[in-house]
mmCIF file of C-alpha atoms in Angstrom:
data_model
loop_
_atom_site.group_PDB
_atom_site.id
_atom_site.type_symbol
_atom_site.label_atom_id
_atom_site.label_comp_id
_atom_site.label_asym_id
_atom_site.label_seq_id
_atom_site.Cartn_x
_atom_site.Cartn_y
_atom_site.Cartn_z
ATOM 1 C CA UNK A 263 118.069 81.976 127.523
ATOM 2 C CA UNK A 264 118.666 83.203 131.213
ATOM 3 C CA UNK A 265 121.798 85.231 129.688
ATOM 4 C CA UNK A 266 119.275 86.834 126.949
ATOM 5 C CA UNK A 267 116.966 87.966 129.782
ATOM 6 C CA UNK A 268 119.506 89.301 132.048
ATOM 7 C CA UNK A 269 121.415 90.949 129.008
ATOM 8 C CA UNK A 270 117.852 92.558 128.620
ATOM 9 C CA UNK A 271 117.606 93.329 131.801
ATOM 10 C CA UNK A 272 120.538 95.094 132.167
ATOM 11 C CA UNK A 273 119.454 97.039 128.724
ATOM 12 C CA UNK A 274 116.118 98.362 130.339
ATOM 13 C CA UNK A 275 116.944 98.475 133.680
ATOM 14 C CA UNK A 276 120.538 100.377 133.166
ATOM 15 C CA UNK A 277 119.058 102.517 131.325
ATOM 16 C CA UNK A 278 120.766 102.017 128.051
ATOM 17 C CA UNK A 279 117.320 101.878 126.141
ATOM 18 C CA UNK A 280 117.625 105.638 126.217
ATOM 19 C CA UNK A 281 121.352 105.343 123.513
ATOM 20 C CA UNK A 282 119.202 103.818 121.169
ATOM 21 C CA UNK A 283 118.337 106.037 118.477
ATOM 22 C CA UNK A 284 116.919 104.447 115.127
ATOM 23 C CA UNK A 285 118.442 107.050 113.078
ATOM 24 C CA UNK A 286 122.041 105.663 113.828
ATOM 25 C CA UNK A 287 120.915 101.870 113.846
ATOM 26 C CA UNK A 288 119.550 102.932 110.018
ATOM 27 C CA UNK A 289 122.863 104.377 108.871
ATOM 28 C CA UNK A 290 125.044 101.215 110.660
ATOM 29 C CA UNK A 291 122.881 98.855 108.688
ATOM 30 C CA UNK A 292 122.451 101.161 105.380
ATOM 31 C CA UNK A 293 126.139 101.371 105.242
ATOM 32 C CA UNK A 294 126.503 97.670 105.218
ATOM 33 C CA UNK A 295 124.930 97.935 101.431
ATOM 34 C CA UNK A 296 123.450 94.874 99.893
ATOM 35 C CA UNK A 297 124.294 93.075 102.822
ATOM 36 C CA UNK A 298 121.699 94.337 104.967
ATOM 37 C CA UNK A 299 118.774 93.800 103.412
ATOM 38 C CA UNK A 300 119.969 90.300 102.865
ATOM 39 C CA UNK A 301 120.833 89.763 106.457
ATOM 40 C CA UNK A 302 117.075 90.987 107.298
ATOM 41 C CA UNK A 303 116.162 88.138 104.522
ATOM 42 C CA UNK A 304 117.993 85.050 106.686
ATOM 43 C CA UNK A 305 117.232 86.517 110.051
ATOM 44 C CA UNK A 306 112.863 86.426 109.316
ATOM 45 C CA UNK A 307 113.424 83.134 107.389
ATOM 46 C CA UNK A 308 115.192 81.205 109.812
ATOM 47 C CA UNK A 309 113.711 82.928 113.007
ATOM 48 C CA UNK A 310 110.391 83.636 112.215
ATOM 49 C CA UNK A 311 109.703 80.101 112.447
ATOM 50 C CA UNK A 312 110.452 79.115 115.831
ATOM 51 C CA UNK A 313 108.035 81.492 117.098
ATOM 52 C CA UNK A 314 108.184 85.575 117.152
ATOM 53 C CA UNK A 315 105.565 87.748 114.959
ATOM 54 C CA UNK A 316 106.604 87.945 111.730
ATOM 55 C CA UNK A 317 104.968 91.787 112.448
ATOM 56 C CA UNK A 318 107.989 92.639 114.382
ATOM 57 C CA UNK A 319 110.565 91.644 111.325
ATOM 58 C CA UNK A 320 108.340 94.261 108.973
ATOM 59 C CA UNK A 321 108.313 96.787 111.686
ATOM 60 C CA UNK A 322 112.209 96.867 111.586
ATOM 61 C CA UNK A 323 112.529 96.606 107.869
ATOM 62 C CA UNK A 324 110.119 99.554 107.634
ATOM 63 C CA UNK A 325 112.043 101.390 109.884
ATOM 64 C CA UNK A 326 115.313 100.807 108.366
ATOM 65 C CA UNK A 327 115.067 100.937 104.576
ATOM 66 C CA UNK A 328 112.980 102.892 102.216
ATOM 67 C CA UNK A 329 109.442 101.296 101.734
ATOM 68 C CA UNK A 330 110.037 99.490 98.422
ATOM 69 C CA UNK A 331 112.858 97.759 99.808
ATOM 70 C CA UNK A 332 111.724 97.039 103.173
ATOM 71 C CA UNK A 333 108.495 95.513 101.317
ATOM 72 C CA UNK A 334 110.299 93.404 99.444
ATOM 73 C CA UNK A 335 113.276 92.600 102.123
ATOM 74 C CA UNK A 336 109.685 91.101 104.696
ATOM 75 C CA UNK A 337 108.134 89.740 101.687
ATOM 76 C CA UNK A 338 111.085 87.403 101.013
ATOM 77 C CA UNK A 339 111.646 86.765 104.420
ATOM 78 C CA UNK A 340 108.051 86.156 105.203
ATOM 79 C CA UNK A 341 107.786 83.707 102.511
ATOM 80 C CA UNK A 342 111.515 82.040 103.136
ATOM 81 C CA UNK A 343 110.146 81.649 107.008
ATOM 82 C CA UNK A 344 106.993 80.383 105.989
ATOM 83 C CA UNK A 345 108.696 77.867 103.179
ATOM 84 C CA UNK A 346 111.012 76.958 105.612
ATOM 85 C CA UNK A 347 108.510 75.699 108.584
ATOM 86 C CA UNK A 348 106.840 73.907 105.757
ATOM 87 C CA UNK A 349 109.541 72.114 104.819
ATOM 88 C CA UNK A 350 110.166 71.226 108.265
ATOM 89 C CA UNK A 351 107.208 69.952 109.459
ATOM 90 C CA UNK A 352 107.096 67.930 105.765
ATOM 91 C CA UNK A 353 110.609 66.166 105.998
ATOM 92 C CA UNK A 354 111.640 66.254 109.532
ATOM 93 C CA UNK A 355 108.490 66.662 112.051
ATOM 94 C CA UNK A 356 105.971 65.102 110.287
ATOM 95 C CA UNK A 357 104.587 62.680 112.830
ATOM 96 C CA UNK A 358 105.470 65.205 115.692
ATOM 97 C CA UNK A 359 103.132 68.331 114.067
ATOM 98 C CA UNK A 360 100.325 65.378 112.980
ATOM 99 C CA UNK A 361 99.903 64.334 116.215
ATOM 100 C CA UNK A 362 99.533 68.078 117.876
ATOM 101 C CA UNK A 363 97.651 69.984 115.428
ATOM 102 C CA UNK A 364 93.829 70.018 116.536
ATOM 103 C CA UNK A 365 91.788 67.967 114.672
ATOM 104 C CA UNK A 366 89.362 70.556 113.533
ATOM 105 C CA UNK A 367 92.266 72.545 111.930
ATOM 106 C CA UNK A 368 93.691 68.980 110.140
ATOM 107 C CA UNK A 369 89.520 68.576 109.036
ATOM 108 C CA UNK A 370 90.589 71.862 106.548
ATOM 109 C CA UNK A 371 92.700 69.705 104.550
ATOM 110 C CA UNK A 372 90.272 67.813 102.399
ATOM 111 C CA UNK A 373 89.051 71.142 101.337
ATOM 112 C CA UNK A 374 92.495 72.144 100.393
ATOM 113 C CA UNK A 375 92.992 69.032 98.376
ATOM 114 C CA UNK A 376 89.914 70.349 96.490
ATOM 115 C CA UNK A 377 91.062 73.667 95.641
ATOM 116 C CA UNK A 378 94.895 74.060 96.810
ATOM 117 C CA UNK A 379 95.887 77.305 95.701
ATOM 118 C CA UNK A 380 92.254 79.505 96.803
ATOM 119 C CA UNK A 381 93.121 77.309 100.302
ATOM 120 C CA UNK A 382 96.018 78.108 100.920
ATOM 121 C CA UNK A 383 95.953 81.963 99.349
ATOM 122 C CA UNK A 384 92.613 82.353 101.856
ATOM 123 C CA UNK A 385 94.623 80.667 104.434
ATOM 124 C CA UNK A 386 98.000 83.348 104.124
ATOM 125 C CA UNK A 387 95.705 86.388 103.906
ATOM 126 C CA UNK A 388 93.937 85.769 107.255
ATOM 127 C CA UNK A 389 96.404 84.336 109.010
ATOM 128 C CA UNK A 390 99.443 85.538 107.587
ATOM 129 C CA UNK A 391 102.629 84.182 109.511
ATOM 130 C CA UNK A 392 99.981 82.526 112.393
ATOM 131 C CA UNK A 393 102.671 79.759 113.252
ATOM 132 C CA UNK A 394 99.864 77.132 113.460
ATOM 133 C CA UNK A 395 100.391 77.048 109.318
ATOM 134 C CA UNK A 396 103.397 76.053 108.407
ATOM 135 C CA UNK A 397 102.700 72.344 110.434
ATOM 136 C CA UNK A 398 99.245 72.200 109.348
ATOM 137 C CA UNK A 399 100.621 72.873 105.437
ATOM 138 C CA UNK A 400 103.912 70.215 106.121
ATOM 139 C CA UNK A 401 101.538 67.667 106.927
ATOM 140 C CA UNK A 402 98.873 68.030 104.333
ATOM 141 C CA UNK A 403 98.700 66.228 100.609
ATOM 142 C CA UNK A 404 99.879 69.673 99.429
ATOM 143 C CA UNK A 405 102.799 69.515 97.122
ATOM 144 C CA UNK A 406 105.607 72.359 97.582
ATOM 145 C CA UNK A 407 104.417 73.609 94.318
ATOM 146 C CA UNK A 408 100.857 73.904 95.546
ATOM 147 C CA UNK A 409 101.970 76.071 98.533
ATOM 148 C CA UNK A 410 104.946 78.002 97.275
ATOM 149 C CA UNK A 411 102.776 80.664 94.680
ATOM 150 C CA UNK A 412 99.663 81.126 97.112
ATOM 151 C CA UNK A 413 101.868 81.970 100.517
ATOM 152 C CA UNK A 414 104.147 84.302 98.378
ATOM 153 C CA UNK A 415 101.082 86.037 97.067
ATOM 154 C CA UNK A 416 98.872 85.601 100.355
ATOM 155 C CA UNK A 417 101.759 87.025 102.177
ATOM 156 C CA UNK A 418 102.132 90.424 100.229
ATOM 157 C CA UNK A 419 99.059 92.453 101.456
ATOM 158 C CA UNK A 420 99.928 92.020 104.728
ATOM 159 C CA UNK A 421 103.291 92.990 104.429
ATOM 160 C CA UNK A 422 102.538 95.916 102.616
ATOM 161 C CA UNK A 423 99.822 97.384 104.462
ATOM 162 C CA UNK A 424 102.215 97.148 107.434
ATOM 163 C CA UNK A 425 105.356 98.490 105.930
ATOM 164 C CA UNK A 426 103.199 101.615 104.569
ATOM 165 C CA UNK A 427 101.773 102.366 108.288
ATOM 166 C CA UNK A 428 105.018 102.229 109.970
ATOM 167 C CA UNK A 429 106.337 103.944 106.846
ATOM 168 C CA UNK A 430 103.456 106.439 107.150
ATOM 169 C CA UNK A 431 103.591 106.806 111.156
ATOM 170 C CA UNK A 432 107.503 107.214 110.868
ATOM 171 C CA UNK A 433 106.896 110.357 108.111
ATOM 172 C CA UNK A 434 103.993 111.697 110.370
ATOM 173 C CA UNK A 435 105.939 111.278 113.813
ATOM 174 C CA UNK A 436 109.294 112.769 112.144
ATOM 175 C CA UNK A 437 107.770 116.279 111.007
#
């Protein structure tokens, strides 16, 4: 951690903030092909959940691929980061996440027994990657199936409406 921040220090303070052009960050990753996209996939997934905005992994996606692509590439990763805390907090933090989620927010679950998929599709559209979820979902009577459908289709709006304004902003910005 203390080598991130100085490394970032350095960055900003050196003044090496001002090399960075997104143009040649684009063509590095476009010419990695398939790859890249894929990379973006793993790197939300398995980072998203330990804490930053999923917000920030759509910016970049937006940024670096054409909007179709960049939807799907933070739709996938959205939904593998989401799946993934899930999972987590079901098999291997149960009784940590139980114990620290407030017990208004654990009160929700008997209404999501009742109607799982409106729940949890209600609960991805306002929230969408809010990281208070994925432990409140891991330690509810939800089955995998239950949550898998409504957080890939909660997730999508979101995602969308986000890649199209940075999409949008980029175009506007560029001319």
């Amino acid at each position: 951690l203390l080598l991130l921040l100085l490394s970032l220090a350095w960055f900003f303070l050196g003044g090496g903030y001002q090399e960075v052009r997104v143009e040649a960050i684009r063509d590095r990753v476009r010419a990695q092909g398939p790859w890249g996209p894929l990379f973006m996939v793993l790197l939300f997934g398995f980072t998203q959940p330990l804490g930053p905005s999923g917000h920030l992994y759509l910016v970049a996606s937006a940024l670096l691929w054409p909007a179709p692509l960049a939807f799907l590439t933070g739709l996938a990763g959205a939904t593998l980061g989401q799946i993934n805390g899930f999972l987590f907090y079901r098999y291997l933090a149960r009784g940590w996440a139980r114990r620290r989620i407030p017990a208004r927010l654990l009160k929700l679950e008997m209404r999501m027994v009742e109607t799982p998929f409106r729940s949890v599709l209600l609960l991805r559209l306002l929230t969408y990657t809010w990281p208070l979820v994925p432990p409140m979902l891991g330690v509810s009577k939800l089955s995998f199936r239950q949550v898998f459908l409504p957080t890939l289709i909660g997730l999508a709006p979101t995602t969308a409406l986000v890649v199209w304004l940075v999409d949008w902003f980029w175009q506007v910005g560029s001319q």
